PDB file of C-alpha atoms in Angstrom:
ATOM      1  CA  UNK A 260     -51.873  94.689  -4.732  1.00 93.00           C
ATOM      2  CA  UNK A 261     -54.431  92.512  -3.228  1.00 93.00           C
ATOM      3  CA  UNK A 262     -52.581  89.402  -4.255  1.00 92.00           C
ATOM      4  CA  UNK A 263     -49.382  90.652  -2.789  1.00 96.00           C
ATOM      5  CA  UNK A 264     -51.167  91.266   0.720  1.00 97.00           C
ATOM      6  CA  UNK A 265     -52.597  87.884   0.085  1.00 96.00           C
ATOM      7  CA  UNK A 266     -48.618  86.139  -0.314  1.00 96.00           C
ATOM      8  CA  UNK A 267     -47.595  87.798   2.978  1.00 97.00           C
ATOM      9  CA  UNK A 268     -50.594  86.821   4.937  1.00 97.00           C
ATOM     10  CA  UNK A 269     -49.678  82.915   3.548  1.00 96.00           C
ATOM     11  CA  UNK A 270     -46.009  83.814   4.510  1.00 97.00           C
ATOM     12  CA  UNK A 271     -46.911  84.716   7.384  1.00 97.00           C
ATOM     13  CA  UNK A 272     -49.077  82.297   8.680  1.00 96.00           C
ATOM     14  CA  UNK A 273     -47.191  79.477   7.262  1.00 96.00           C
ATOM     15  CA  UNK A 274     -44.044  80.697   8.913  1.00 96.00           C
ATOM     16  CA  UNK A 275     -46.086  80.649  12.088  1.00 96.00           C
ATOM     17  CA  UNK A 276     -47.277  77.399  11.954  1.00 95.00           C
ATOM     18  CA  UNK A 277     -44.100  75.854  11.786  1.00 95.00           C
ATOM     19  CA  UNK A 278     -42.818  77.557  14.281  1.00 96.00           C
ATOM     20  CA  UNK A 279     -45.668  76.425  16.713  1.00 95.00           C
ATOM     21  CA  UNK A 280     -44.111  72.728  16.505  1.00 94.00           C
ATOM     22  CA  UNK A 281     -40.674  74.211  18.637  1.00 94.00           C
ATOM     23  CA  UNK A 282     -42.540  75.973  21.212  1.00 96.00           C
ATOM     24  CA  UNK A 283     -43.106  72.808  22.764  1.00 95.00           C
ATOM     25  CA  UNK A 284     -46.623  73.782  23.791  1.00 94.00           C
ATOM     26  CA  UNK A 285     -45.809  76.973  24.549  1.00 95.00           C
ATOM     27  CA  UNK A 286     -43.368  76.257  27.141  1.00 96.00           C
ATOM     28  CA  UNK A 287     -40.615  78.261  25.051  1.00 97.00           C
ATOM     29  CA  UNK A 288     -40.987  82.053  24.995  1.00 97.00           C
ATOM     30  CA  UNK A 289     -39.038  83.095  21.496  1.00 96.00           C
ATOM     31  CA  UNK A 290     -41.232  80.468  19.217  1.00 96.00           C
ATOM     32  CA  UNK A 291     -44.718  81.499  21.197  1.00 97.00           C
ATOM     33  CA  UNK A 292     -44.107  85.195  20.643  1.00 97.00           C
ATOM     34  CA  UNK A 293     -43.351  84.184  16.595  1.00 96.00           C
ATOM     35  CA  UNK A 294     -46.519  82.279  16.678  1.00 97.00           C
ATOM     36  CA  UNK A 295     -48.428  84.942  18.062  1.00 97.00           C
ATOM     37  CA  UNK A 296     -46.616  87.618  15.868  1.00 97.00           C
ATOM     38  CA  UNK A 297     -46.923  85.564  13.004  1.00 97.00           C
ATOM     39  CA  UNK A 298     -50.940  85.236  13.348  1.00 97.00           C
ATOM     40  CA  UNK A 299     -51.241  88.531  14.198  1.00 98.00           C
ATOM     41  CA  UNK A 300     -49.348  89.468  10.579  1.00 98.00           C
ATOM     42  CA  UNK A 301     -51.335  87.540   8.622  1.00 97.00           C
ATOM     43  CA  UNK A 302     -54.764  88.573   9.766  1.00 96.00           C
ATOM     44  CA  UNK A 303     -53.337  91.958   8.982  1.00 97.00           C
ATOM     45  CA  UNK A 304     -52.081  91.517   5.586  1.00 97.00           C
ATOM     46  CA  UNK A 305     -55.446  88.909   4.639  1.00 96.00           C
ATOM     47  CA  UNK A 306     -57.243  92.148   5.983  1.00 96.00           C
ATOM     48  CA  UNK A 307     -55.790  94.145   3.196  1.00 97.00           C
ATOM     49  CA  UNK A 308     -55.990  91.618   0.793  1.00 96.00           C
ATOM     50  CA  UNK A 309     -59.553  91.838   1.336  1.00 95.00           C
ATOM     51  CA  UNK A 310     -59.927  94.915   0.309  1.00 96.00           C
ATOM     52  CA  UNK A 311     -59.911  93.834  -3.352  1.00 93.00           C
ATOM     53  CA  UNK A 312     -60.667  90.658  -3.020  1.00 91.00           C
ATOM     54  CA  UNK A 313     -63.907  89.129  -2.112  1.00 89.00           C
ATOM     55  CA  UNK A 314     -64.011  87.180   1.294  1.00 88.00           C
ATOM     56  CA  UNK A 315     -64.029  83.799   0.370  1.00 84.00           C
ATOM     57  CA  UNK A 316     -61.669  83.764  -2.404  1.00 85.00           C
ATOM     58  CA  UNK A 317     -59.072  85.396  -0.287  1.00 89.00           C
ATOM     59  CA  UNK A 318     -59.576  82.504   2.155  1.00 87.00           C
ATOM     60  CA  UNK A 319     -60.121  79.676  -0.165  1.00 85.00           C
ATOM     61  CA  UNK A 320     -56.520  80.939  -1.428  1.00 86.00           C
ATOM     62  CA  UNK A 321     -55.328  81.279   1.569  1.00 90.00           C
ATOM     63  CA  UNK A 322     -56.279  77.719   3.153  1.00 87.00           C
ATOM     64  CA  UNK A 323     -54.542  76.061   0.039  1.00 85.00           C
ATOM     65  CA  UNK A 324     -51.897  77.846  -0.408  1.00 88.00           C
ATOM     66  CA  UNK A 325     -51.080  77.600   3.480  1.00 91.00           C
ATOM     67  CA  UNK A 326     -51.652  74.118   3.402  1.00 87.00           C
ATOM     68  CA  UNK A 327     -49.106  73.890   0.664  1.00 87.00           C
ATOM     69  CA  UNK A 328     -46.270  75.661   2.361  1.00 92.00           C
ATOM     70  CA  UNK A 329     -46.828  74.577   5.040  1.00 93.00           C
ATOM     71  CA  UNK A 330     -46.312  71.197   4.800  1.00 90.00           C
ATOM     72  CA  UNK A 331     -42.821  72.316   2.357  1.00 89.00           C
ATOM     73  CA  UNK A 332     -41.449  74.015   5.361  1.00 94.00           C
ATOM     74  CA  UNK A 333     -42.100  70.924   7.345  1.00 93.00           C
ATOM     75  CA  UNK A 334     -40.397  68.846   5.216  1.00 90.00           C
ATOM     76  CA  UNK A 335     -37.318  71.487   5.084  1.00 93.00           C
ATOM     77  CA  UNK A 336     -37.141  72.383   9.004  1.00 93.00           C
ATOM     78  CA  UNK A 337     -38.524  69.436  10.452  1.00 94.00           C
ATOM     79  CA  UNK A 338     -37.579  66.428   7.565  1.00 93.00           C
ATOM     80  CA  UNK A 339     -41.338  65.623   7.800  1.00 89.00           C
ATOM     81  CA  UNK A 340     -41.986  64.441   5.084  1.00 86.00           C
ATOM     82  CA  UNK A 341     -45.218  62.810   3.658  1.00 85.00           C
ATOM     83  CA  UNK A 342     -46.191  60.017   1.456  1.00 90.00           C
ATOM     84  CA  UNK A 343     -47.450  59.765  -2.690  1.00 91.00           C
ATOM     85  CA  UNK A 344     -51.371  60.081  -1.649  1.00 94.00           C
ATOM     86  CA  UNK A 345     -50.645  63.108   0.217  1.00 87.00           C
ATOM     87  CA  UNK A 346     -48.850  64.771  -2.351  1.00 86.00           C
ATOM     88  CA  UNK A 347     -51.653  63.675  -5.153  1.00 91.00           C
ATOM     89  CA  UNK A 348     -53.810  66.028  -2.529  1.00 88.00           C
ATOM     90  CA  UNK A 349     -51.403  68.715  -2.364  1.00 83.00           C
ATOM     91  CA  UNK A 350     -51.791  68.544  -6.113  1.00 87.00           C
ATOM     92  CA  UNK A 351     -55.462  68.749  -5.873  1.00 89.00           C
ATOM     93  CA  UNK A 352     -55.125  71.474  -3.658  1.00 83.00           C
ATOM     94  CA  UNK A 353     -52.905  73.679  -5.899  1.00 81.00           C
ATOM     95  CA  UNK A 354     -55.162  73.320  -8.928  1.00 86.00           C
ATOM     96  CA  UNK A 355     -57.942  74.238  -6.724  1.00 82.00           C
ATOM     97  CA  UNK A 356     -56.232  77.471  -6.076  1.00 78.00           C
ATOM     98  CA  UNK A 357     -55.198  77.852 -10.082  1.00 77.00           C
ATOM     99  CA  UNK A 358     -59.115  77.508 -11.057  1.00 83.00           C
ATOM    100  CA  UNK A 359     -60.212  79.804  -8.007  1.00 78.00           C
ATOM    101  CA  UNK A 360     -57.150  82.505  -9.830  1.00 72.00           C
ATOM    102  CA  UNK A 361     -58.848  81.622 -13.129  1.00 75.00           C
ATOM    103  CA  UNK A 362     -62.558  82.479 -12.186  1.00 76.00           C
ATOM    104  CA  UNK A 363     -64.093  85.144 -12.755  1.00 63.00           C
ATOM    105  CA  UNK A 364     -65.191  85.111  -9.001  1.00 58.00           C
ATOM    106  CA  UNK A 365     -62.730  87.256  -7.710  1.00 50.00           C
ATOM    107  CA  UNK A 366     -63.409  90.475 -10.185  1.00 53.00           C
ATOM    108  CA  UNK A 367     -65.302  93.303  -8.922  1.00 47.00           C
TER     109      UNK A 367
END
């Protein structure tokens, strides 16, 4: 269940970040209160996730995998879209996250 906790705290997050591009620093009320909502969620759910999960493994896995969705949404809502190196890291960072899953690190 831990991992699920984990996916919605990402979600969450992610979803958050993105939206913190349109609230043109902060001057628009609808995408600050989904910013703030959206941070709020995650803490919650990475809170749970915790639970069963040691501390750094849920945010190692949370960094990368937020780093990773984020920058997809980007490229869907926003057509940012980034160059061969950065993907290469984005690669880097995904296998990061696949060892950290692998390990036996995050067993009690």
């Amino acid at each position: 269940m831990s991992w699920v906790f984990l996916l919605l705290g990402v979600m969450a997050e992610a979803l958050s970040h993105v939206a913190l591009k349109a609230t043109d620093g902060f001057t628009r009320p609808l995408p600050a209160a989904m910013v703030i909502l959206g941070h709020l969620t995650a803490f919650l759910f990475l809170g749970q996730a915790m639970k069963g999960m040691p501390v750094g493994v849920v945010h190692a896995l949370w960094a990368g995998l937020a780093i990773v969705t984020v920058t997809m949404l980007s490229a869907l809502f926003y057509r940012q879209h980034l160059d061969a190196t950065a993907w290469v890291g984005m690669i880097f960072v995904a296998a990061g996250v696949v060892m950290i899953n692998l390990s036996q690190g995050h067993s009690h």
